[in-house]
């Protein structure tokens, strides 16, 4: 088994064919609050982003992976490492799933696979996530895998 998969899902690199699903996810205004996005992305901007996605995490300081069903390779979400700091050995993590796949264990599977990769392959010591205080589903997901609340960003 590949290090970026389990029995149900795999985490794979972005492909040029992912542009339409990426366009849909990135332009979902419901996600903008947590992704620090304030304006829509054009297909052109996303195409340029995909053309540079080959750069490794040490150069880009981020790694964006598609969460795909293992059997069909159907994209069901995205998971990111961002703010990657190889010196201090930590990074942020974010995850988004297509609504039809939420609450079925895919998010937990994807986060677990990414954590294993982060700690065992990249040598990180800590992952963190910024979760809105009213997002109880995400809070439960992260806490179920050992994340702890460590602060509240007031008026953030």
Short mmCIF file of C-alpha atoms in Angstrom, two decimals:
data_model
loop_
_atom_site.label_atom_id
_atom_site.label_comp_id
_atom_site.label_asym_id
_atom_site.label_seq_id
_atom_site.Cartn_x
_atom_site.Cartn_y
_atom_site.Cartn_z
CA UNK A 1 0.00 0.00 0.00
CA UNK A 2 1.14 3.53 -0.86
CA UNK A 3 2.05 5.80 2.09
CA UNK A 4 -0.66 8.25 1.04
CA UNK A 5 -3.59 5.83 1.12
CA UNK A 6 -5.59 3.46 3.24
CA UNK A 7 -8.16 0.85 2.30
CA UNK A 8 -10.81 3.42 1.26
CA UNK A 9 -9.10 6.63 0.16
CA UNK A 10 -5.92 7.94 -1.39
CA UNK A 11 -4.32 11.34 -1.31
CA UNK A 12 -2.96 12.26 -4.71
CA UNK A 13 -1.39 15.22 -6.45
CA UNK A 14 -3.52 17.69 -8.33
CA UNK A 15 -3.90 16.90 -12.03
CA UNK A 16 -4.83 19.24 -14.92
CA UNK A 17 -8.15 17.39 -15.15
CA UNK A 18 -9.01 18.55 -11.62
CA UNK A 19 -9.48 22.17 -12.74
CA UNK A 20 -13.30 22.06 -12.84
CA UNK A 21 -13.69 20.48 -9.40
CA UNK A 22 -11.03 22.84 -8.02
CA UNK A 23 -12.91 25.77 -9.58
CA UNK A 24 -16.09 24.61 -7.86
CA UNK A 25 -14.46 24.09 -4.45
CA UNK A 26 -12.36 27.28 -4.46
CA UNK A 27 -15.34 29.42 -5.48
CA UNK A 28 -17.70 28.04 -2.85
CA UNK A 29 -18.35 31.17 -0.78
CA UNK A 30 -19.20 29.07 2.29
CA UNK A 31 -15.50 28.10 2.50
CA UNK A 32 -14.13 31.61 2.11
CA UNK A 33 -14.34 32.46 5.80
CA UNK A 34 -11.91 29.70 6.75
CA UNK A 35 -9.70 29.90 3.66
CA UNK A 36 -8.98 33.64 3.83
CA UNK A 37 -10.49 34.05 0.37
CA UNK A 38 -12.34 37.24 -0.44
CA UNK A 39 -12.86 36.94 -4.21
CA UNK A 40 -13.51 34.18 -6.73
CA UNK A 41 -10.74 32.42 -8.64
CA UNK A 42 -10.80 32.30 -12.43
CA UNK A 43 -10.09 29.13 -14.35
CA UNK A 44 -7.01 30.91 -15.73
CA UNK A 45 -5.60 31.56 -12.24
CA UNK A 46 -6.30 27.95 -11.24
CA UNK A 47 -4.64 26.70 -14.45
CA UNK A 48 -1.52 28.73 -13.57
CA UNK A 49 -1.67 27.33 -10.02
CA UNK A 50 -1.87 23.77 -11.37
CA UNK A 51 1.08 24.42 -13.68
CA UNK A 52 3.20 25.26 -10.60
CA UNK A 53 1.83 22.51 -8.37
CA UNK A 54 4.79 20.28 -9.22
CA UNK A 55 7.04 22.24 -6.84
CA UNK A 56 7.73 20.38 -3.62
CA UNK A 57 6.63 21.32 -0.13
CA UNK A 58 10.08 22.66 0.78
CA UNK A 59 9.88 25.22 -2.02
CA UNK A 60 6.16 26.11 -1.88
CA UNK A 61 5.74 25.77 1.90
CA UNK A 62 2.46 24.01 1.14
CA UNK A 63 1.18 20.71 -0.19
CA UNK A 64 -2.32 20.44 -1.61
CA UNK A 65 -3.65 16.95 -2.23
CA UNK A 66 -6.88 15.61 -3.67
CA UNK A 67 -8.79 13.18 -1.47
CA UNK A 68 -10.00 10.50 -3.85
CA UNK A 69 -11.93 7.28 -3.47
CA UNK A 70 -9.36 4.54 -3.81
CA UNK A 71 -11.36 2.29 -6.14
CA UNK A 72 -12.65 4.93 -8.58
CA UNK A 73 -10.18 7.83 -8.16
CA UNK A 74 -13.23 10.10 -7.85
CA UNK A 75 -12.20 13.38 -6.18
CA UNK A 76 -14.19 13.85 -2.97
CA UNK A 77 -12.21 16.63 -1.29
CA UNK A 78 -8.97 18.47 -0.72
CA UNK A 79 -6.49 18.34 2.13
CA UNK A 80 -3.64 20.80 2.54
CA UNK A 81 -0.49 21.26 4.51
CA UNK A 82 0.26 24.99 4.65
CA UNK A 83 2.61 27.28 6.52
CA UNK A 84 5.12 24.42 6.33
CA UNK A 85 8.13 25.14 8.53
CA UNK A 86 10.82 22.48 8.13
CA UNK A 87 13.11 24.18 10.65
CA UNK A 88 10.58 24.23 13.49
CA UNK A 89 8.91 21.06 12.20
CA UNK A 90 5.29 22.17 12.09
CA UNK A 91 2.57 22.94 9.56
CA UNK A 92 -1.06 23.88 9.33
CA UNK A 93 -3.64 21.50 7.94
CA UNK A 94 -6.99 22.15 6.31
CA UNK A 95 -9.55 19.83 4.81
CA UNK A 96 -12.72 20.14 2.77
CA UNK A 97 -15.00 17.38 1.56
CA UNK A 98 -17.76 17.39 -1.01
CA UNK A 99 -21.01 17.55 0.91
CA UNK A 100 -22.14 14.07 -0.20
CA UNK A 101 -19.09 12.51 1.50
CA UNK A 102 -19.25 14.30 4.83
CA UNK A 103 -20.04 12.35 7.98
CA UNK A 104 -18.97 9.01 6.48
CA UNK A 105 -15.43 8.71 7.84
CA UNK A 106 -13.62 9.95 4.73
CA UNK A 107 -12.39 13.11 6.45
CA UNK A 108 -11.01 11.13 9.37
CA UNK A 109 -9.34 8.68 6.98
CA UNK A 110 -7.76 11.49 4.95
CA UNK A 111 -6.57 13.40 8.01
CA UNK A 112 -5.14 10.24 9.55
CA UNK A 113 -3.21 9.40 6.36
CA UNK A 114 -1.90 12.97 6.12
CA UNK A 115 -0.84 12.95 9.76
CA UNK A 116 1.08 9.71 9.29
CA UNK A 117 2.81 11.15 6.23
CA UNK A 118 3.59 14.43 8.03
CA UNK A 119 5.10 12.81 11.10
CA UNK A 120 6.81 9.77 9.54
CA UNK A 121 7.90 11.04 6.12
CA UNK A 122 8.32 14.79 6.60
CA UNK A 123 9.57 14.56 10.18
CA UNK A 124 7.11 17.10 11.55
CA UNK A 125 6.43 17.28 15.28
CA UNK A 126 3.23 19.31 15.24
CA UNK A 127 0.22 20.00 13.04
CA UNK A 128 -2.36 22.66 13.76
CA UNK A 129 -5.63 23.78 12.24
CA UNK A 130 -7.68 26.95 12.42
CA UNK A 131 -11.30 25.94 13.03
CA UNK A 132 -14.17 28.33 13.61
CA UNK A 133 -15.54 27.93 17.12
CA UNK A 134 -19.04 27.11 15.83
CA UNK A 135 -17.81 24.38 13.46
CA UNK A 136 -18.53 21.49 15.82
CA UNK A 137 -18.16 18.86 13.08
CA UNK A 138 -14.57 19.91 12.31
CA UNK A 139 -13.75 20.28 15.99
CA UNK A 140 -14.91 16.69 16.62
CA UNK A 141 -12.91 15.45 13.62
CA UNK A 142 -9.66 17.03 14.75
CA UNK A 143 -10.16 16.11 18.42
CA UNK A 144 -10.89 12.48 17.45
CA UNK A 145 -7.34 12.31 16.07
CA UNK A 146 -5.64 13.89 19.07
CA UNK A 147 -5.75 17.60 18.21
CA UNK A 148 -6.35 19.86 21.21
CA UNK A 149 -7.86 23.31 21.45
CA UNK A 150 -5.06 25.61 22.49
CA UNK A 151 -6.39 29.06 21.87
CA UNK A 152 -9.12 31.36 20.74
CA UNK A 153 -8.37 34.07 18.22
CA UNK A 154 -10.60 36.90 19.38
CA UNK A 155 -12.05 39.20 16.71
CA UNK A 156 -10.05 37.24 14.13
#
